[in-house]
Coordinates of N, CA, C and O in Angstrom, one line a residue:
M6 N 90.8 69.4 67.7 CA 91.0 68.9 69.0 C 91.4 67.4 69.0 O 92.3 67.0 69.8
A7 N 90.8 66.6 68.2 CA 91.2 65.2 68.2 C 92.6 65.0 67.8 O 93.3 64.1 68.4
A8 N 93.2 65.8 66.9 CA 94.6 65.7 66.6 C 95.5 66.1 67.8 O 96.5 65.4 68.0
L9 N 95.1 67.1 68.5 CA 95.8 67.4 69.7 C 95.8 66.3 70.7 O 96.9 66.0 71.3
E10 N 94.7 65.7 70.9 CA 94.6 64.6 71.9 C 95.4 63.4 71.5 O 95.8 62.6 72.4
R11 N 95.7 63.2 70.2 CA 96.5 62.1 69.8 C 98.0 62.3 69.9 O 98.8 61.3 69.9
L12 N 98.4 63.5 70.1 CA 99.9 63.7 70.3 C 100.4 63.2 71.6 O 99.7 63.4 72.7
S13 N 101.6 62.7 71.6 CA 102.2 62.2 72.8 C 102.8 63.5 73.6 O 102.9 64.5 73.0
P14 N 103.1 63.3 74.8 CA 103.7 64.4 75.6 C 105.0 65.0 74.9 O 105.1 66.2 74.8
T15 N 105.8 64.1 74.3 CA 107.0 64.6 73.6 C 106.6 65.4 72.4 O 107.2 66.4 72.1
E16 N 105.7 64.9 71.6 CA 105.2 65.6 70.4 C 104.6 67.0 70.8 O 104.9 67.9 70.1
L17 N 103.9 67.0 71.9 CA 103.3 68.3 72.3 C 104.4 69.3 72.6 O 104.4 70.5 72.2
E18 N 105.5 68.9 73.3 CA 106.6 69.7 73.6 C 107.3 70.2 72.3 O 107.6 71.4 72.2
Q19 N 107.5 69.4 71.4 CA 108.1 69.7 70.1 C 107.3 70.8 69.4 O 107.8 71.7 68.8
V20 N 106.0 70.6 69.4 CA 105.1 71.5 68.6 C 105.1 72.9 69.3 O 105.2 73.9 68.6
Y21 N 105.2 73.0 70.6 CA 105.0 74.3 71.3 C 106.3 75.0 71.7 O 106.2 76.2 72.0
F22 N 107.4 74.3 71.8 CA 108.6 74.9 72.4 C 109.0 76.2 71.7 O 109.2 77.2 72.4
G23 N 109.1 76.2 70.4 CA 109.5 77.4 69.7 C 108.6 78.6 69.9 O 109.0 79.7 70.1
R24 N 107.3 78.3 69.9 CA 106.3 79.4 70.1 C 106.4 80.0 71.5 O 106.3 81.2 71.6
M25 N 106.7 79.2 72.5 CA 106.7 79.7 73.8 C 108.0 80.5 74.2 O 108.0 81.3 75.1
C26 N 109.0 80.2 73.4 CA 110.3 80.9 73.7 C 110.4 82.3 73.2 O 111.4 83.0 73.6
E27 N 109.5 82.8 72.5 CA 109.6 84.1 72.0 C 109.4 85.1 73.2 O 108.6 84.8 74.1
Q28 N 110.2 86.1 73.2 CA 110.3 87.0 74.4 C 109.0 87.7 74.8 O 108.9 88.0 76.0
D29 N 108.1 87.9 73.9 CA 106.9 88.6 74.3 C 105.9 87.7 75.0 O 105.0 88.2 75.7
G30 N 106.0 86.4 74.8 CA 105.2 85.5 75.5 C 103.7 85.6 75.2 O 102.9 85.3 76.0
S31 N 103.4 86.1 74.0 CA 102.0 86.4 73.7 C 101.2 85.2 73.3 O 100.0 85.2 73.3
D32 N 101.9 84.2 72.9 CA 101.2 83.0 72.4 C 100.8 82.1 73.6 O 101.5 81.8 74.5
E33 N 99.5 81.6 73.5 CA 99.0 80.7 74.5 C 99.1 79.3 73.8 O 98.7 79.2 72.6
V34 N 99.5 78.3 74.5 CA 99.5 77.0 73.9 C 98.4 76.2 74.5 O 98.0 76.5 75.7
V35 N 97.8 75.3 73.8 CA 96.7 74.5 74.2 C 97.1 73.1 74.4 O 97.6 72.4 73.6
L36 N 96.8 72.6 75.7 CA 97.2 71.3 76.0 C 95.9 70.5 76.3 O 94.9 71.1 76.8
P37 N 95.9 69.2 76.0 CA 94.7 68.4 76.3 C 94.5 68.3 77.8 O 95.5 68.3 78.6
S38 N 93.3 68.2 78.3 CA 93.1 68.1 79.7 C 93.2 66.7 80.2 O 92.3 65.9 80.2
R39 N 94.5 66.3 80.4 CA 94.8 64.9 80.8 C 96.0 65.1 81.8 O 96.8 66.0 81.7
P40 N 96.2 64.1 82.7 CA 97.2 64.2 83.7 C 98.6 64.4 83.2 O 99.4 65.1 83.7
Q41 N 98.9 63.8 82.0 CA 100.3 64.0 81.4 C 100.6 65.4 81.0 O 101.8 65.8 80.9
S42 N 99.6 66.2 80.9 CA 99.8 67.6 80.5 C 100.6 68.4 81.6 O 101.2 69.4 81.3
A43 N 100.5 68.0 82.8 CA 101.2 68.7 83.9 C 102.7 68.5 83.7 O 103.5 69.5 83.8
S44 N 103.1 67.3 83.3 CA 104.6 67.1 83.1 C 105.0 67.8 81.8 O 106.1 68.4 81.7
V45 N 104.2 67.9 80.8 CA 104.5 68.6 79.6 C 104.6 70.1 79.9 O 105.6 70.7 79.5
A46 N 103.7 70.6 80.7 CA 103.8 72.1 81.1 C 105.1 72.3 81.9 O 105.7 73.4 81.6
R47 N 105.4 71.5 82.8 CA 106.6 71.7 83.6 C 107.9 71.7 82.7 O 108.7 72.6 82.8
R48 N 108.0 70.8 81.7 CA 109.1 70.8 80.8 C 109.1 72.0 79.9 O 110.2 72.5 79.6
L49 N 108.0 72.4 79.4 CA 107.9 73.6 78.5 C 108.3 74.8 79.3 O 109.1 75.6 78.8
V50 N 107.8 75.0 80.5 CA 108.2 76.2 81.3 C 109.7 76.1 81.6 O 110.4 77.2 81.5
L51 N 110.2 75.0 82.0 CA 111.6 74.9 82.3 C 112.4 75.2 81.0 O 113.4 76.0 81.1
S52 N 112.1 74.8 79.9 CA 112.8 75.1 78.6 C 112.7 76.6 78.3 O 113.7 77.1 77.9
V53 N 111.6 77.2 78.5 CA 111.4 78.6 78.2 C 112.3 79.4 79.1 O 113.0 80.3 78.7
L54 N 112.2 79.1 80.4 CA 113.0 79.9 81.4 C 114.5 79.7 81.1 O 115.3 80.7 81.2
Q55 N 115.0 78.5 80.7 CA 116.4 78.3 80.4 C 116.7 79.2 79.1 O 117.8 79.8 79.1
S56 N 115.9 79.2 78.1 CA 116.2 79.9 76.9 C 116.2 81.4 77.2 O 116.9 82.2 76.5
W57 N 115.4 81.9 78.1 CA 115.4 83.3 78.5 C 116.5 83.7 79.5 O 116.6 84.8 79.9
G58 N 117.2 82.7 80.0 CA 118.3 83.0 80.9 C 117.8 83.2 82.3 O 118.5 83.8 83.1
L59 N 116.6 82.8 82.7 CA 116.1 83.0 84.0 C 116.3 81.8 84.9 O 115.4 81.2 85.5
H60 N 117.6 81.4 85.1 CA 118.0 80.2 85.8 C 117.6 80.3 87.3 O 117.3 79.2 87.8
Q61 N 117.5 81.5 87.8 CA 117.1 81.6 89.3 C 115.6 81.2 89.5 O 115.2 81.0 90.6
L62 N 114.8 81.1 88.4 CA 113.4 80.8 88.5 C 113.0 79.4 88.1 O 111.8 79.1 88.1
L63 N 114.0 78.6 87.7 CA 113.7 77.3 87.1 C 112.9 76.4 88.0 O 111.9 75.9 87.6
E64 N 113.3 76.2 89.2 CA 112.6 75.3 90.1 C 111.2 75.8 90.4 O 110.3 75.0 90.3
A65 N 111.1 77.0 90.9 CA 109.8 77.5 91.2 C 108.8 77.6 90.0 O 107.7 77.1 90.1
G66 N 109.3 78.0 88.9 CA 108.5 78.1 87.7 C 108.0 76.8 87.2 O 106.8 76.6 86.9
E67 N 108.9 75.8 87.2 CA 108.5 74.5 86.8 C 107.5 73.8 87.7 O 106.5 73.3 87.3
L68 N 107.8 73.9 89.0 CA 106.9 73.3 90.0 C 105.5 73.9 90.0 O 104.5 73.2 90.0
L69 N 105.5 75.2 90.0 CA 104.2 75.9 90.1 C 103.3 75.8 88.8 O 102.1 75.6 88.9
A70 N 104.0 75.8 87.7 CA 103.2 75.5 86.4 C 102.6 74.2 86.5 O 101.4 74.0 86.1
G71 N 103.3 73.2 86.9 CA 102.8 71.8 87.0 C 101.6 71.7 87.9 O 100.6 71.1 87.7
E72 N 101.7 72.5 89.1 CA 100.6 72.5 90.0 C 99.3 73.1 89.4 O 98.2 72.6 89.6
L73 N 99.5 74.2 88.7 CA 98.3 74.9 88.2 C 97.7 74.0 87.1 O 96.4 73.9 87.0
I74 N 98.5 73.4 86.2 CA 97.9 72.5 85.2 C 97.2 71.3 85.9 O 96.1 70.9 85.5
A75 N 97.9 70.7 86.9 CA 97.3 69.5 87.5 C 95.9 69.9 88.2 O 95.0 69.1 88.1
N76 N 95.9 71.1 88.8 CA 94.6 71.6 89.3 C 93.5 71.7 88.2 O 92.4 71.4 88.4
A77 N 93.9 72.3 87.1 CA 92.9 72.5 86.0 C 92.5 71.1 85.5 O 91.3 70.9 85.2
V78 N 93.4 70.2 85.4 CA 93.0 68.8 84.9 C 92.0 68.2 85.9 O 91.0 67.6 85.5
R79 N 92.3 68.3 87.2 CA 91.5 67.7 88.2 C 90.2 68.3 88.4 O 89.2 67.6 88.7
H80 N 90.1 69.7 88.3 CA 88.9 70.4 88.8 C 88.0 71.0 87.6 O 86.9 71.3 87.9
A81 N 88.6 71.1 86.5 CA 87.8 71.7 85.4 C 87.4 70.6 84.4 O 88.0 69.7 84.2
A82 N 86.2 70.8 83.9 CA 85.6 69.7 83.0 C 85.9 69.9 81.6 O 85.5 69.1 80.8
G83 N 86.7 70.9 81.1 CA 86.9 71.1 79.7 C 87.8 70.1 79.1 O 88.5 69.3 79.8
R84 N 87.9 70.1 77.8 CA 88.8 69.2 77.1 C 90.2 69.7 76.9 O 91.1 69.0 76.6
T85 N 90.4 71.1 77.1 CA 91.7 71.7 76.9 C 92.0 72.6 78.0 O 91.1 73.1 78.7
I86 N 93.3 72.9 78.1 CA 93.8 73.9 79.1 C 94.8 74.8 78.3 O 95.6 74.2 77.5
G87 N 94.8 76.0 78.6 CA 95.7 77.0 77.9 C 96.9 77.3 78.9 O 96.7 77.4 80.1
L88 N 98.0 77.4 78.3 CA 99.2 77.8 79.1 C 99.9 78.9 78.4 O 100.2 78.9 77.2
Q89 N 100.3 79.9 79.2 CA 101.0 81.1 78.6 C 102.1 81.5 79.6 O 101.9 81.5 80.8
V90 N 103.3 81.8 79.1 CA 104.4 82.3 79.9 C 104.8 83.7 79.3 O 105.0 83.8 78.1
Q91 N 104.8 84.7 80.2 CA 105.1 86.0 79.7 C 106.2 86.6 80.6 O 106.3 86.3 81.8
R92 N 107.1 87.4 80.0 CA 108.1 88.1 80.7 C 107.9 89.6 80.5 O 107.8 90.1 79.4
R93 N 107.7 90.3 81.6 CA 107.6 91.7 81.6 C 108.6 92.3 82.5 O 109.2 91.6 83.3
A94 N 108.8 93.6 82.4 CA 109.8 94.3 83.2 C 109.8 93.8 84.7 O 108.9 94.2 85.4
G95 N 110.8 93.1 85.1 CA 110.9 92.7 86.5 C 110.1 91.5 86.9 O 110.1 91.1 88.1
W96 N 109.2 90.9 86.0 CA 108.3 89.8 86.4 C 108.2 88.7 85.3 O 108.3 89.0 84.1
L97 N 108.0 87.5 85.8 CA 107.6 86.4 85.0 C 106.2 86.0 85.4 O 105.9 85.9 86.6
R98 N 105.4 85.8 84.4 CA 104.0 85.5 84.7 C 103.7 84.2 83.9 O 103.9 84.1 82.8
V99 N 103.1 83.2 84.7 CA 102.6 82.0 84.1 C 101.1 81.9 84.3 O 100.7 82.1 85.5
E100 N 100.4 81.7 83.3 CA 98.9 81.7 83.4 C 98.4 80.4 82.8 O 98.8 79.9 81.7
V101 N 97.4 79.8 83.5 CA 96.7 78.6 83.0 C 95.2 78.9 82.9 O 94.6 79.4 83.9
R102 N 94.7 78.6 81.8 CA 93.3 78.9 81.5 C 92.5 77.6 81.3 O 93.0 76.7 80.7
D103 N 91.3 77.6 81.9 CA 90.4 76.4 81.7 C 89.0 76.9 81.5 O 88.7 78.1 81.7
S104 N 88.1 76.0 81.3 CA 86.7 76.3 80.9 C 85.8 76.5 82.1 O 84.7 76.9 82.0
S105 N 86.3 76.2 83.3 CA 85.4 76.3 84.5 C 85.5 77.7 85.1 O 86.5 78.4 85.1
R106 N 84.3 78.2 85.5 CA 84.3 79.5 86.1 C 84.4 79.4 87.7 O 84.3 80.4 88.4
A107 N 84.6 78.2 88.2 CA 84.8 78.1 89.6 C 86.2 78.5 90.0 O 87.2 78.0 89.5
L108 N 86.3 79.5 90.9 CA 87.6 80.0 91.3 C 88.3 79.1 92.2 O 87.6 78.4 93.0
P109 N 89.6 79.0 92.2 CA 90.3 78.1 93.1 C 90.3 78.6 94.5 O 90.2 79.8 94.8
C110 N 90.3 77.6 95.4 CA 90.4 78.0 96.8 C 91.3 77.0 97.5 O 91.4 75.8 97.2
R111 N 92.1 77.6 98.4 CA 93.0 76.7 99.2 C 92.2 75.9 100.2 O 91.3 76.4 100.8
I112 N 92.6 74.6 100.3 CA 92.0 73.8 101.3 C 93.1 73.3 102.3 O 94.3 73.4 102.0
V113 N 92.7 72.9 103.4 CA 93.6 72.4 104.4 C 93.9 71.0 104.1 O 93.0 70.1 104.0
A114 N 95.1 70.7 103.8 CA 95.5 69.3 103.4 C 95.5 68.4 104.7 O 95.9 68.8 105.8
E115 N 95.1 67.2 104.4 CA 95.1 66.2 105.5 C 96.5 65.8 105.7 O 97.3 65.5 104.8
P116 N 97.0 65.7 107.0 CA 98.3 65.3 107.3 C 98.6 63.9 106.7 O 97.8 63.0 106.8
G117 N 99.7 63.8 105.9 CA 100.0 62.5 105.3 C 99.3 62.3 104.0 O 99.6 61.3 103.3
G118 N 98.3 63.1 103.6 CA 97.5 62.9 102.4 C 98.3 63.5 101.2 O 99.3 64.2 101.3
E119 N 97.8 63.1 100.0 CA 98.5 63.6 98.8 C 97.8 64.8 98.2 O 98.4 65.5 97.4
A120 N 96.6 65.1 98.6 CA 95.9 66.2 98.0 C 95.8 67.5 98.9 O 96.0 67.3 100.1
G121 N 95.7 68.6 98.3 CA 95.5 69.8 99.1 C 96.7 70.7 99.2 O 96.6 71.7 99.9
Y122 N 97.8 70.3 98.6 CA 99.0 71.1 98.8 C 99.3 72.0 97.7 O 100.2 72.9 97.8
G123 N 98.7 71.9 96.5 CA 99.0 72.6 95.3 C 98.9 74.1 95.5 O 99.9 74.8 95.2
L124 N 97.8 74.7 95.9 CA 97.7 76.1 96.0 C 98.5 76.6 97.2 O 98.9 77.8 97.2
Q125 N 98.7 75.8 98.2 CA 99.6 76.2 99.3 C 101.0 76.4 98.8 O 101.7 77.4 99.2
L126 N 101.5 75.5 97.9 CA 102.8 75.7 97.3 C 102.8 77.0 96.5 O 103.8 77.7 96.5
V127 N 101.8 77.2 95.7 CA 101.7 78.4 94.9 C 101.8 79.7 95.8 O 102.6 80.6 95.6
D128 N 101.0 79.6 96.9 CA 101.0 80.8 97.8 C 102.4 81.0 98.5 O 102.8 82.1 98.7
D129 N 103.0 79.9 98.8 CA 104.3 79.9 99.5 C 105.5 80.4 98.6 O 106.4 81.1 99.0
L130 N 105.5 79.9 97.3 CA 106.6 80.2 96.4 C 106.5 81.3 95.5 O 107.5 81.9 95.1
A131 N 105.2 81.7 95.1 CA 105.0 82.8 94.1 C 105.1 84.1 94.9 O 104.7 84.2 96.0
D132 N 105.6 85.1 94.2 CA 105.6 86.5 94.7 C 104.2 87.0 94.8 O 103.8 87.8 95.7
R133 N 103.3 86.6 93.8 CA 101.9 86.9 93.8 C 101.2 86.0 92.9 O 101.8 85.4 92.0
W134 N 99.9 85.7 93.2 CA 99.1 84.9 92.4 C 97.7 85.2 92.5 O 97.3 86.0 93.4
G135 N 96.9 84.7 91.6 CA 95.4 85.0 91.6 C 94.7 84.3 90.5 O 95.2 83.4 89.9
A136 N 93.4 84.7 90.4 CA 92.6 84.1 89.4 C 91.7 85.2 88.8 O 91.2 86.0 89.6
D137 N 91.4 85.1 87.6 CA 90.6 86.1 86.9 C 89.5 85.3 86.1 O 89.7 84.4 85.4
L138 N 88.2 85.8 86.3 CA 87.1 85.2 85.5 C 87.2 85.7 84.1 O 87.5 86.9 83.9
L139 N 87.0 84.8 83.2 CA 87.0 85.2 81.8 C 85.6 84.9 81.2 O 84.8 84.3 81.9
P140 N 85.3 85.4 80.0 CA 83.9 85.2 79.5 C 83.6 83.7 79.4 O 82.4 83.3 79.6
R141 N 84.6 82.9 79.2 CA 84.3 81.4 79.1 C 85.4 80.7 79.9 O 86.2 80.0 79.4
G142 N 85.3 80.8 81.2 CA 86.2 80.1 82.1 C 87.0 81.1 83.0 O 86.5 82.1 83.4
K143 N 88.2 80.7 83.3 CA 89.0 81.5 84.2 C 90.5 81.3 83.8 O 90.8 80.4 83.1
A144 N 91.3 82.2 84.4 CA 92.7 82.1 84.3 C 93.3 82.2 85.7 O 92.9 83.0 86.5
V145 N 94.1 81.2 86.0 CA 94.8 81.2 87.3 C 96.2 81.4 87.0 O 96.8 80.8 86.0
W146 N 96.9 82.3 87.7 CA 98.2 82.8 87.3 C 99.1 82.9 88.6 O 98.6 83.0 89.7
F147 N 100.4 82.9 88.3 CA 101.3 83.3 89.4 C 102.4 84.1 88.7 O 102.6 84.1 87.5
E148 N 103.0 84.9 89.6 CA 104.1 85.8 89.1 C 105.3 85.6 90.0 O 105.2 85.5 91.2
L149 N 106.5 85.6 89.4 CA 107.7 85.5 90.1 C 108.6 86.8 89.8 O 108.7 87.1 88.6
R150 N 109.1 87.4 90.8 CA 109.9 88.6 90.5 C 111.3 88.2 89.9 O 111.9 87.2 90.3
I151 N 111.7 88.9 88.9 CA 112.9 88.6 88.2 C 113.9 89.6 88.9 O 113.8 90.8 88.8
R152 N 114.9 89.0 89.6 CA 115.9 89.8 90.3 C 117.1 89.9 89.4 O 117.8 88.9 89.2
E153 N 117.3 91.1 88.8 CA 118.4 91.3 87.9 C 119.7 91.3 88.7 O 119.8 91.9 89.7
R154 N 120.7 90.7 88.2 CA 122.0 90.7 88.8 C 122.7 92.0 88.5 O 122.8 92.4 87.4
G155 N 123.2 92.7 89.6 CA 123.8 94.0 89.3 C 125.2 94.1 89.6 O 126.1 93.5 89.6

């Protein structure tokens, strides 16, 4: 864990990019629970979607992955956060795991405030999303429909 925390955001991206681009998306990458991990996650998801040719999902995938990581950093007390990107028939799924068993809930954002918009964005942009309790924490995920060009 200490070695992971010493890596810069650029080094984290270099370490994980190849693993995440595999089509089965079975590998989870572990990011340190720090604010910079949201930007790392956004760039990783963007790179994966580009490598998979899912250009129509770039903006939403990048934005929503960053929101879920930022929420995990802000609200979960663990030292690490897991990120997984999977492609299945007709769907893209991005999952963020943390050590807290507290499920996310949408709050009403204060007008002009900076907080409270993350899950609203997820709700507005994702085709579906949710959270699953795990033996040691939770997974918060969103899915985007892959619309094949015909």
